[in-house]
Amino acid sequence: MRLKDKVAIITGGARGIGEETSKRFAGEGAKVVVVDLIDEADVVSEISKNEGEAKYIKTDVSDMEQVKDMVSKVKDYYGRIDILVNNAGITRDGKLKDISKEHWEQVVKVNLTGVFNCTQVVSEIMMSQGSGKIINASSVVGIYGNFGQTNYSATKAGVIGMTKSWAKELGRKGINVNAVAPGFVKTPMTEKVPEKVLTMMENDTPLKRLGTPRDIANAYLFLASDEADYINGTALEVTGGLTL
Ligand code: NAP
């Protein structure tokens, strides 16, 4: 019960890494608020069936008004927010010459503005509490770049910049801010990646496998727990050694 009674918001919490994180956090005693775009999140009923506590609030994190509304609902219901996992993210891949203005803007809106929106609103509450843990989803491609991912890698590098800035600004208010930079993980997001690219990634990984949502959920869990109380401003690579 490493998160007993902690109130945790998990964006993009209905699918992929976020879904696994919602289950993992609930299993460790957190009161989980799943935030996503779909109408209903099956993960909430699954958590309830297993005697965990979870709520779903449909929210587009790129829309500040929706974020404010979601956060005020969580505050009204639970009275506090201990953990924010800025996990929602999208890809619109293409070579530099093919990236449209629309695809550039969509990725920036969710991956950068969405993280900014949620953190700006939630950090006010955490500051008034004098405590909180914020974990942002970056990516290995935000550190090393990737063919066909100009827009995505720019946003994931930006997430690391925001993480480090917030670690400095919010650290003295009792809030830890860290990022996780996953390698390639099997989720609905990577279903769009050609099989031969995934096989290549697998072969290039010293552990000889792609990541699982649980591998990343475990890293989020560690950074959200009291065990990470002195970790602030880091970007934890969870890649199986892909970049060595
Ligand atoms: P995923 O399977 O696509 O799940 C992401 C979830 O976020 C989806 O449910 C998605 O809804 C939701 N979402 C998208 N835009 C949103 C918005 N504006 N507001 C609220 N929710 C939104 O992705 P994943 O693979 O689990 O990735 C989770 C995070 O890890 C992302 O930030 C991703 O960039 C990062 N990451 C993933 C990998 C990987 O290999 N999978 C590697 C490095 C980093 P829809 O399905 O309706 O879009």
PDB file of C-alpha atoms and ligand atoms in Angstrom:
ATOM      1  CA  MET A   1       0.000   0.000   0.000  1.00  0.00           C
ATOM      2  CA  ARG A   2       2.631   2.511  -1.119  1.00  0.00           C
ATOM      3  CA  LEU A   3       0.024   5.140  -2.079  1.00  0.00           C
ATOM      4  CA  LYS A   4      -2.527   4.542   0.669  1.00  0.00           C
ATOM      5  CA  ASP A   5      -5.288   7.216   0.511  1.00  0.00           C
ATOM      6  CA  LYS A   6      -3.304   9.428  -1.877  1.00  0.00           C
ATOM      7  CA  VAL A   7      -5.462  11.209  -4.443  1.00  0.00           C
ATOM      8  CA  ALA A   8      -3.932  10.690  -7.883  1.00  0.00           C
ATOM      9  CA  ILE A   9      -4.987  12.182 -11.226  1.00  0.00           C
ATOM     10  CA  ILE A  10      -3.809  10.127 -14.214  1.00  0.00           C
ATOM     11  CA  THR A  11      -4.294  11.757 -17.612  1.00  0.00           C
ATOM     12  CA  GLY A  12      -4.673   9.451 -20.589  1.00  0.00           C
ATOM     13  CA  GLY A  13      -5.595   6.964 -17.874  1.00  0.00           C
ATOM     14  CA  ALA A  14      -8.084   4.904 -19.869  1.00  0.00           C
ATOM     15  CA  ARG A  15      -5.704   3.180 -22.271  1.00  0.00           C
ATOM     16  CA  GLY A  16      -2.176   1.871 -22.657  1.00  0.00           C
ATOM     17  CA  ILE A  17       0.375   2.935 -20.049  1.00  0.00           C
ATOM     18  CA  GLY A  18      -2.197   5.166 -18.319  1.00  0.00           C
ATOM     19  CA  GLU A  19      -4.684   2.312 -17.898  1.00  0.00           C
ATOM     20  CA  GLU A  20      -2.041   0.092 -16.320  1.00  0.00           C
ATOM     21  CA  THR A  21      -0.980   2.999 -14.101  1.00  0.00           C
ATOM     22  CA  SER A  22      -4.566   3.552 -12.939  1.00  0.00           C
ATOM     23  CA  LYS A  23      -4.790  -0.121 -11.913  1.00  0.00           C
ATOM     24  CA  ARG A  24      -1.323  -0.167 -10.363  1.00  0.00           C
ATOM     25  CA  PHE A  25      -1.949   2.981  -8.295  1.00  0.00           C
ATOM     26  CA  ALA A  26      -5.386   1.768  -7.147  1.00  0.00           C
ATOM     27  CA  GLY A  27      -3.800  -1.543  -6.142  1.00  0.00           C
ATOM     28  CA  GLU A  28      -1.396   0.434  -3.948  1.00  0.00           C
ATOM     29  CA  GLY A  29      -4.289   2.167  -2.174  1.00  0.00           C
ATOM     30  CA  ALA A  30      -4.594   5.416  -4.175  1.00  0.00           C
ATOM     31  CA  LYS A  31      -7.903   7.105  -4.934  1.00  0.00           C
ATOM     32  CA  VAL A  32      -7.505   7.300  -8.683  1.00  0.00           C
ATOM     33  CA  VAL A  33      -9.050   9.919 -10.955  1.00  0.00           C
ATOM     34  CA  VAL A  34      -8.855   8.684 -14.535  1.00  0.00           C
ATOM     35  CA  VAL A  35      -8.864  11.492 -17.101  1.00  0.00           C
ATOM     36  CA  ASP A  36      -9.259  10.740 -20.804  1.00  0.00           C
ATOM     37  CA  LEU A  37     -11.221  11.554 -23.959  1.00  0.00           C
ATOM     38  CA  ILE A  38     -13.621   8.616 -24.262  1.00  0.00           C
ATOM     39  CA  ASP A  39     -17.133   8.632 -22.756  1.00  0.00           C
ATOM     40  CA  GLU A  40     -16.563   5.840 -20.256  1.00  0.00           C
ATOM     41  CA  ALA A  41     -13.412   4.189 -18.981  1.00  0.00           C
ATOM     42  CA  ASP A  42     -13.722   0.428 -18.390  1.00  0.00           C
ATOM     43  CA  VAL A  43     -10.706   0.597 -16.124  1.00  0.00           C
ATOM     44  CA  VAL A  44     -12.779   2.391 -13.469  1.00  0.00           C
ATOM     45  CA  SER A  45     -15.285  -0.462 -13.162  1.00  0.00           C
ATOM     46  CA  GLU A  46     -12.417  -2.968 -13.184  1.00  0.00           C
ATOM     47  CA  ILE A  47     -10.756  -1.143 -10.285  1.00  0.00           C
ATOM     48  CA  SER A  48     -14.062  -0.962  -8.386  1.00  0.00           C
ATOM     49  CA  LYS A  49     -14.606  -4.714  -8.900  1.00  0.00           C
ATOM     50  CA  ASN A  50     -11.226  -5.272  -7.260  1.00  0.00           C
ATOM     51  CA  GLU A  51     -12.288  -3.105  -4.322  1.00  0.00           C
ATOM     52  CA  GLY A  52     -10.166  -0.165  -5.336  1.00  0.00           C
ATOM     53  CA  GLU A  53     -11.349   3.411  -5.615  1.00  0.00           C
ATOM     54  CA  ALA A  54     -11.504   5.196  -8.963  1.00  0.00           C
ATOM     55  CA  LYS A  55     -13.532   7.866 -10.741  1.00  0.00           C
ATOM     56  CA  TYR A  56     -13.636   8.878 -14.367  1.00  0.00           C
ATOM     57  CA  ILE A  57     -13.752  12.499 -15.518  1.00  0.00           C
ATOM     58  CA  LYS A  58     -13.850  12.947 -19.287  1.00  0.00           C
ATOM     59  CA  THR A  59     -11.482  15.821 -20.051  1.00  0.00           C
ATOM     60  CA  ASP A  60      -9.451  17.066 -22.981  1.00  0.00           C
ATOM     61  CA  VAL A  61      -6.218  18.144 -21.289  1.00  0.00           C
ATOM     62  CA  SER A  62      -5.442  20.566 -24.121  1.00  0.00           C
ATOM     63  CA  ASP A  63      -8.497  22.660 -23.169  1.00  0.00           C
ATOM     64  CA  MET A  64      -7.782  24.812 -20.110  1.00  0.00           C
ATOM     65  CA  GLU A  65     -11.482  25.323 -19.250  1.00  0.00           C
ATOM     66  CA  GLN A  66     -12.062  21.547 -19.164  1.00  0.00           C
ATOM     67  CA  VAL A  67      -8.939  21.077 -17.038  1.00  0.00           C
ATOM     68  CA  LYS A  68     -10.084  23.709 -14.528  1.00  0.00           C
ATOM     69  CA  ASP A  69     -13.493  22.061 -14.335  1.00  0.00           C
ATOM     70  CA  MET A  70     -11.975  18.582 -13.821  1.00  0.00           C
ATOM     71  CA  VAL A  71      -9.587  19.771 -11.108  1.00  0.00           C
ATOM     72  CA  SER A  72     -12.314  21.623  -9.251  1.00  0.00           C
ATOM     73  CA  LYS A  73     -14.466  18.452  -9.286  1.00  0.00           C
ATOM     74  CA  VAL A  74     -11.571  16.448  -7.820  1.00  0.00           C
ATOM     75  CA  LYS A  75     -10.946  19.103  -5.155  1.00  0.00           C
ATOM     76  CA  ASP A  76     -14.654  19.241  -4.242  1.00  0.00           C
ATOM     77  CA  TYR A  77     -14.841  15.475  -3.977  1.00  0.00           C
ATOM     78  CA  TYR A  78     -11.595  14.566  -2.229  1.00  0.00           C
ATOM     79  CA  GLY A  79     -10.473  17.914  -0.791  1.00  0.00           C
ATOM     80  CA  ARG A  80      -6.878  17.444  -1.969  1.00  0.00           C
ATOM     81  CA  ILE A  81      -4.638  16.231  -4.807  1.00  0.00           C
ATOM     82  CA  ASP A  82      -1.428  14.383  -3.958  1.00  0.00           C
ATOM     83  CA  ILE A  83      -0.255  13.062  -7.329  1.00  0.00           C
ATOM     84  CA  LEU A  84      -0.576  14.241 -10.926  1.00  0.00           C
ATOM     85  CA  VAL A  85       0.616  11.948 -13.704  1.00  0.00           C
ATOM     86  CA  ASN A  86       0.694  13.924 -16.956  1.00  0.00           C
ATOM     87  CA  ASN A  87       0.573  10.810 -19.103  1.00  0.00           C
ATOM     88  CA  ALA A  88      -1.767  11.770 -21.991  1.00  0.00           C
ATOM     89  CA  GLY A  89       0.094  12.077 -25.266  1.00  0.00           C
ATOM     90  CA  ILE A  90      -0.366  11.627 -29.004  1.00  0.00           C
ATOM     91  CA  THR A  91       1.746  11.031 -32.095  1.00  0.00           C
ATOM     92  CA  ARG A  92       1.275  12.347 -35.643  1.00  0.00           C
ATOM     93  CA  ASP A  93       4.413  10.929 -37.211  1.00  0.00           C
ATOM     94  CA  GLY A  94       5.936  11.874 -40.538  1.00  0.00           C
ATOM     95  CA  LYS A  95       9.199  12.933 -42.114  1.00  0.00           C
ATOM     96  CA  LEU A  96      10.082  16.619 -41.676  1.00  0.00           C
ATOM     97  CA  LYS A  97       8.962  17.494 -45.221  1.00  0.00           C
ATOM     98  CA  ASP A  98       5.560  15.827 -44.708  1.00  0.00           C
ATOM     99  CA  ILE A  99       4.492  17.252 -41.342  1.00  0.00           C
ATOM    100  CA  SER A 100       1.437  19.454 -41.826  1.00  0.00           C
ATOM    101  CA  LYS A 101       0.752  22.564 -39.759  1.00  0.00           C
ATOM    102  CA  GLU A 102      -2.277  20.718 -38.355  1.00  0.00           C
ATOM    103  CA  HIS A 103      -0.216  17.729 -37.191  1.00  0.00           C
ATOM    104  CA  TRP A 104       2.431  20.007 -35.724  1.00  0.00           C
ATOM    105  CA  GLU A 105      -0.189  21.941 -33.765  1.00  0.00           C
ATOM    106  CA  GLN A 106      -2.167  18.889 -32.608  1.00  0.00           C
ATOM    107  CA  VAL A 107       0.896  17.279 -31.059  1.00  0.00           C
ATOM    108  CA  VAL A 108       2.024  20.509 -29.378  1.00  0.00           C
ATOM    109  CA  LYS A 109      -1.485  21.098 -28.037  1.00  0.00           C
ATOM    110  CA  VAL A 110      -1.774  17.758 -26.277  1.00  0.00           C
ATOM    111  CA  ASN A 111       1.822  16.883 -25.381  1.00  0.00           C
ATOM    112  CA  LEU A 112       3.008  20.327 -24.285  1.00  0.00           C
ATOM    113  CA  THR A 113      -0.025  22.540 -23.628  1.00  0.00           C
ATOM    114  CA  GLY A 114      -1.901  19.658 -21.974  1.00  0.00           C
ATOM    115  CA  VAL A 115       0.939  19.062 -19.518  1.00  0.00           C
ATOM    116  CA  PHE A 116       1.213  22.805 -18.873  1.00  0.00           C
ATOM    117  CA  ASN A 117      -2.565  23.193 -18.304  1.00  0.00           C
ATOM    118  CA  CYS A 118      -2.866  20.358 -15.795  1.00  0.00           C
ATOM    119  CA  THR A 119       0.284  21.321 -13.919  1.00  0.00           C
ATOM    120  CA  GLN A 120      -0.592  25.004 -13.672  1.00  0.00           C
ATOM    121  CA  VAL A 121      -3.996  24.265 -12.123  1.00  0.00           C
ATOM    122  CA  VAL A 122      -3.046  21.277  -9.933  1.00  0.00           C
ATOM    123  CA  SER A 123       0.162  22.860  -8.613  1.00  0.00           C
ATOM    124  CA  GLU A 124      -1.878  25.698  -7.055  1.00  0.00           C
ATOM    125  CA  ILE A 125      -3.648  23.122  -4.896  1.00  0.00           C
ATOM    126  CA  MET A 126      -0.436  21.240  -4.135  1.00  0.00           C
ATOM    127  CA  MET A 127       1.278  24.502  -3.127  1.00  0.00           C
ATOM    128  CA  SER A 128      -1.512  25.289  -0.691  1.00  0.00           C
ATOM    129  CA  GLN A 129      -1.068  21.778   0.773  1.00  0.00           C
ATOM    130  CA  GLY A 130       2.730  22.160   0.855  1.00  0.00           C
ATOM    131  CA  SER A 131       3.145  18.746  -0.804  1.00  0.00           C
ATOM    132  CA  GLY A 132       2.657  16.880  -4.056  1.00  0.00           C
ATOM    133  CA  LYS A 133       4.238  14.694  -6.701  1.00  0.00           C
ATOM    134  CA  ILE A 134       4.050  15.520 -10.412  1.00  0.00           C
ATOM    135  CA  ILE A 135       5.241  13.019 -12.998  1.00  0.00           C
ATOM    136  CA  ASN A 136       5.393  13.881 -16.695  1.00  0.00           C
ATOM    137  CA  ALA A 137       5.519  11.471 -19.623  1.00  0.00           C
ATOM    138  CA  SER A 138       8.496  12.318 -21.788  1.00  0.00           C
ATOM    139  CA  SER A 139      10.101   9.800 -24.127  1.00  0.00           C
ATOM    140  CA  VAL A 140      13.481   8.508 -25.079  1.00  0.00           C
ATOM    141  CA  VAL A 141      12.987  10.317 -28.395  1.00  0.00           C
ATOM    142  CA  GLY A 142      12.797  13.622 -26.516  1.00  0.00           C
ATOM    143  CA  ILE A 143      16.418  13.025 -25.478  1.00  0.00           C
ATOM    144  CA  TYR A 144      17.872  11.329 -28.556  1.00  0.00           C
ATOM    145  CA  GLY A 145      15.465  12.309 -31.362  1.00  0.00           C
ATOM    146  CA  ASN A 146      13.907   9.909 -33.858  1.00  0.00           C
ATOM    147  CA  PHE A 147      13.440   9.577 -37.609  1.00  0.00           C
ATOM    148  CA  GLY A 148       9.913  10.715 -38.534  1.00  0.00           C
ATOM    149  CA  GLN A 149       9.103  12.227 -35.154  1.00  0.00           C
ATOM    150  CA  THR A 150      10.065  15.923 -35.374  1.00  0.00           C
ATOM    151  CA  ASN A 151       6.859  17.139 -33.731  1.00  0.00           C
ATOM    152  CA  TYR A 152       6.635  14.404 -31.112  1.00  0.00           C
ATOM    153  CA  SER A 153      10.311  14.526 -30.094  1.00  0.00           C
ATOM    154  CA  ALA A 154      10.164  18.338 -29.842  1.00  0.00           C
ATOM    155  CA  THR A 155       7.277  18.097 -27.390  1.00  0.00           C
ATOM    156  CA  LYS A 156       8.887  15.317 -25.376  1.00  0.00           C
ATOM    157  CA  ALA A 157      12.118  17.359 -25.100  1.00  0.00           C
ATOM    158  CA  GLY A 158       9.932  20.293 -24.052  1.00  0.00           C
ATOM    159  CA  VAL A 159       8.391  18.149 -21.316  1.00  0.00           C
ATOM    160  CA  ILE A 160      11.864  17.628 -19.857  1.00  0.00           C
ATOM    161  CA  GLY A 161      12.484  21.399 -19.970  1.00  0.00           C
ATOM    162  CA  MET A 162       9.209  22.067 -18.151  1.00  0.00           C
ATOM    163  CA  THR A 163       9.957  19.295 -15.633  1.00  0.00           C
ATOM    164  CA  LYS A 164      13.304  20.835 -14.705  1.00  0.00           C
ATOM    165  CA  SER A 165      11.892  24.370 -14.510  1.00  0.00           C
ATOM    166  CA  TRP A 166       9.039  23.231 -12.281  1.00  0.00           C
ATOM    167  CA  ALA A 167      11.409  21.165 -10.124  1.00  0.00           C
ATOM    168  CA  LYS A 168      13.198  24.453  -9.381  1.00  0.00           C
ATOM    169  CA  GLU A 169      10.052  26.571  -8.962  1.00  0.00           C
ATOM    170  CA  LEU A 170       7.898  24.121  -7.044  1.00  0.00           C
ATOM    171  CA  GLY A 171      10.533  22.156  -5.115  1.00  0.00           C
ATOM    172  CA  ARG A 172      10.682  24.744  -2.354  1.00  0.00           C
ATOM    173  CA  LYS A 173       6.894  24.442  -1.989  1.00  0.00           C
ATOM    174  CA  GLY A 174       7.199  20.737  -1.167  1.00  0.00           C
ATOM    175  CA  ILE A 175       6.383  19.465  -4.655  1.00  0.00           C
ATOM    176  CA  ASN A 176       8.604  16.993  -6.522  1.00  0.00           C
ATOM    177  CA  VAL A 177       8.471  17.131 -10.314  1.00  0.00           C
ATOM    178  CA  ASN A 178      10.026  14.388 -12.411  1.00  0.00           C
ATOM    179  CA  ALA A 179       9.712  12.903 -15.877  1.00  0.00           C
ATOM    180  CA  VAL A 180       9.776   9.352 -17.166  1.00  0.00           C
ATOM    181  CA  ALA A 181      11.304   8.737 -20.588  1.00  0.00           C
ATOM    182  CA  PRO A 182      10.100   5.351 -21.835  1.00  0.00           C
ATOM    183  CA  GLY A 183      11.647   3.485 -24.737  1.00  0.00           C
ATOM    184  CA  PHE A 184       9.252   1.602 -27.017  1.00  0.00           C
ATOM    185  CA  VAL A 185       6.280   0.138 -25.174  1.00  0.00           C
ATOM    186  CA  LYS A 186       3.521  -2.098 -26.521  1.00  0.00           C
ATOM    187  CA  THR A 187       0.340   0.028 -26.347  1.00  0.00           C
ATOM    188  CA  PRO A 188      -2.359   1.301 -28.739  1.00  0.00           C
ATOM    189  CA  MET A 189       0.056   4.173 -29.541  1.00  0.00           C
ATOM    190  CA  THR A 190       2.761   1.884 -30.929  1.00  0.00           C
ATOM    191  CA  GLU A 191       0.250  -0.192 -32.920  1.00  0.00           C
ATOM    192  CA  LYS A 192       0.831   2.444 -35.640  1.00  0.00           C
ATOM    193  CA  VAL A 193       4.590   1.755 -35.714  1.00  0.00           C
ATOM    194  CA  PRO A 194       5.576  -0.712 -38.490  1.00  0.00           C
ATOM    195  CA  GLU A 195       6.297  -4.208 -37.175  1.00  0.00           C
ATOM    196  CA  LYS A 196       9.810  -4.195 -38.688  1.00  0.00           C
ATOM    197  CA  VAL A 197      10.691  -1.025 -36.741  1.00  0.00           C
ATOM    198  CA  LEU A 198       9.472  -2.598 -33.492  1.00  0.00           C
ATOM    199  CA  THR A 199      11.508  -5.744 -34.195  1.00  0.00           C
ATOM    200  CA  MET A 200      14.561  -3.567 -34.834  1.00  0.00           C
ATOM    201  CA  MET A 201      13.992  -1.760 -31.512  1.00  0.00           C
ATOM    202  CA  GLU A 202      13.658  -5.101 -29.744  1.00  0.00           C
ATOM    203  CA  ASN A 203      16.945  -6.327 -31.243  1.00  0.00           C
ATOM    204  CA  ASP A 204      18.704  -3.077 -30.300  1.00  0.00           C
ATOM    205  CA  THR A 205      17.553  -3.356 -26.670  1.00  0.00           C
ATOM    206  CA  PRO A 206      20.050  -5.157 -24.433  1.00  0.00           C
ATOM    207  CA  LEU A 207      17.110  -6.739 -22.553  1.00  0.00           C
ATOM    208  CA  LYS A 208      15.837  -8.038 -25.941  1.00  0.00           C
ATOM    209  CA  ARG A 209      12.224  -7.024 -25.502  1.00  0.00           C
ATOM    210  CA  LEU A 210       9.964  -3.993 -25.836  1.00  0.00           C
ATOM    211  CA  GLY A 211       8.659  -2.353 -22.679  1.00  0.00           C
ATOM    212  CA  THR A 212       5.293  -3.257 -21.182  1.00  0.00           C
ATOM    213  CA  PRO A 213       2.802  -0.744 -19.765  1.00  0.00           C
ATOM    214  CA  ARG A 214       3.575  -2.236 -16.379  1.00  0.00           C
ATOM    215  CA  ASP A 215       7.293  -1.395 -16.725  1.00  0.00           C
ATOM    216  CA  ILE A 216       6.344   2.271 -17.093  1.00  0.00           C
ATOM    217  CA  ALA A 217       3.571   2.177 -14.476  1.00  0.00           C
ATOM    218  CA  ASN A 218       6.169   0.836 -12.024  1.00  0.00           C
ATOM    219  CA  ALA A 219       8.426   3.833 -12.706  1.00  0.00           C
ATOM    220  CA  TYR A 220       5.501   6.251 -12.252  1.00  0.00           C
ATOM    221  CA  LEU A 221       4.628   4.443  -9.021  1.00  0.00           C
ATOM    222  CA  PHE A 222       8.153   4.748  -7.654  1.00  0.00           C
ATOM    223  CA  LEU A 223       8.300   8.480  -8.433  1.00  0.00           C
ATOM    224  CA  ALA A 224       4.830   9.003  -6.915  1.00  0.00           C
ATOM    225  CA  SER A 225       5.697   7.165  -3.705  1.00  0.00           C
ATOM    226  CA  ASP A 226       7.415   8.392  -0.539  1.00  0.00           C
ATOM    227  CA  GLU A 227      10.462   6.368  -1.644  1.00  0.00           C
ATOM    228  CA  ALA A 228      11.183   9.135  -4.177  1.00  0.00           C
ATOM    229  CA  ASP A 229      10.948  12.020  -1.696  1.00  0.00           C
ATOM    230  CA  TYR A 230      14.455  13.261  -2.540  1.00  0.00           C
ATOM    231  CA  ILE A 231      14.194  12.825  -6.301  1.00  0.00           C
ATOM    232  CA  ASN A 232      13.383  16.073  -8.083  1.00  0.00           C
ATOM    233  CA  GLY A 233      13.929  17.282 -11.660  1.00  0.00           C
ATOM    234  CA  THR A 234      15.087  13.975 -13.093  1.00  0.00           C
ATOM    235  CA  ALA A 235      14.133  12.309 -16.377  1.00  0.00           C
ATOM    236  CA  LEU A 236      14.157   8.609 -15.614  1.00  0.00           C
ATOM    237  CA  GLU A 237      14.899   6.522 -18.719  1.00  0.00           C
ATOM    238  CA  VAL A 238      12.947   3.270 -18.766  1.00  0.00           C
ATOM    239  CA  THR A 239      14.192   1.696 -21.965  1.00  0.00           C
ATOM    240  CA  GLY A 240      15.727  -1.690 -21.244  1.00  0.00           C
ATOM    241  CA  GLY A 241      19.038  -0.036 -22.189  1.00  0.00           C
ATOM    242  CA  LEU A 242      17.949   0.820 -25.764  1.00  0.00           C
ATOM    243  CA  THR A 243      20.142   3.925 -25.939  1.00  0.00           C
ATOM    244  CA  LEU A 244      23.387   2.404 -24.652  1.00  0.00           C
TER     245      LEU A 244
HETATM  246  P1  NAP B   1      -1.928   5.535 -25.823  1.00  0.00           P
HETATM  247  O1  NAP B   1      -1.998   4.064 -25.799  1.00  0.00           O
HETATM  248  O2  NAP B   1      -2.243   6.243 -27.094  1.00  0.00           O
HETATM  249  O3  NAP B   1      -2.821   6.132 -24.642  1.00  0.00           O
HETATM  250  C1  NAP B   1      -2.861   7.515 -24.424  1.00  0.00           C
HETATM  251  C2  NAP B   1      -4.210   7.888 -23.877  1.00  0.00           C
HETATM  252  O4  NAP B   1      -4.256   9.341 -23.763  1.00  0.00           O
HETATM  253  C3  NAP B   1      -5.360   7.492 -24.813  1.00  0.00           C
HETATM  254  O5  NAP B   1      -6.431   6.974 -24.090  1.00  0.00           O
HETATM  255  C4  NAP B   1      -5.704   8.823 -25.471  1.00  0.00           C
HETATM  256  O6  NAP B   1      -7.023   8.907 -25.952  1.00  0.00           O
HETATM  257  C5  NAP B   1      -5.476   9.780 -24.311  1.00  0.00           C
HETATM  258  N1  NAP B   1      -5.424  11.160 -24.784  1.00  0.00           N
HETATM  259  C6  NAP B   1      -4.949  11.621 -25.974  1.00  0.00           C
HETATM  260  N2  NAP B   1      -5.139  12.937 -26.068  1.00  0.00           N
HETATM  261  C7  NAP B   1      -5.738  13.336 -24.930  1.00  0.00           C
HETATM  262  C8  NAP B   1      -6.228  14.575 -24.467  1.00  0.00           C
HETATM  263  N3  NAP B   1      -6.127  15.690 -25.210  1.00  0.00           N
HETATM  264  N4  NAP B   1      -6.810  14.633 -23.245  1.00  0.00           N
HETATM  265  C9  NAP B   1      -6.933  13.522 -22.492  1.00  0.00           C
HETATM  266  N5  NAP B   1      -6.508  12.314 -22.882  1.00  0.00           N
HETATM  267  C10 NAP B   1      -5.926  12.209 -24.104  1.00  0.00           C
HETATM  268  O7  NAP B   1      -0.447   6.004 -25.399  1.00  0.00           O
HETATM  269  P2  NAP B   1       0.630   5.242 -24.491  1.00  0.00           P
HETATM  270  O8  NAP B   1       1.506   4.464 -25.384  1.00  0.00           O
HETATM  271  O9  NAP B   1      -0.020   4.569 -23.346  1.00  0.00           O
HETATM  272  O10 NAP B   1       1.490   6.494 -24.007  1.00  0.00           O
HETATM  273  C11 NAP B   1       1.286   7.156 -22.754  1.00  0.00           C
HETATM  274  C12 NAP B   1       2.320   8.259 -22.644  1.00  0.00           C
HETATM  275  O11 NAP B   1       3.637   7.693 -22.714  1.00  0.00           O
HETATM  276  C13 NAP B   1       2.233   9.284 -23.769  1.00  0.00           C
HETATM  277  O12 NAP B   1       2.526  10.573 -23.281  1.00  0.00           O
HETATM  278  C14 NAP B   1       3.327   8.836 -24.725  1.00  0.00           C
HETATM  279  O13 NAP B   1       3.791   9.905 -25.512  1.00  0.00           O
HETATM  280  C15 NAP B   1       4.361   8.326 -23.754  1.00  0.00           C
HETATM  281  N6  NAP B   1       5.283   7.355 -24.361  1.00  0.00           N
HETATM  282  C16 NAP B   1       4.817   6.209 -24.925  1.00  0.00           C
HETATM  283  C17 NAP B   1       5.725   5.327 -25.500  1.00  0.00           C
HETATM  284  C18 NAP B   1       5.295   4.036 -26.146  1.00  0.00           C
HETATM  285  O14 NAP B   1       6.154   3.374 -26.734  1.00  0.00           O
HETATM  286  N7  NAP B   1       4.043   3.629 -26.060  1.00  0.00           N
HETATM  287  C19 NAP B   1       7.090   5.618 -25.501  1.00  0.00           C
HETATM  288  C20 NAP B   1       7.526   6.800 -24.919  1.00  0.00           C
HETATM  289  C21 NAP B   1       6.597   7.666 -24.342  1.00  0.00           C
HETATM  290  P3  NAP B   1      -7.277   8.519 -27.509  1.00  0.00           P
HETATM  291  O15 NAP B   1      -6.945   7.074 -27.621  1.00  0.00           O
HETATM  292  O16 NAP B   1      -8.733   8.829 -27.715  1.00  0.00           O
HETATM  293  O17 NAP B   1      -6.365   9.402 -28.308  1.00  0.00           O
END
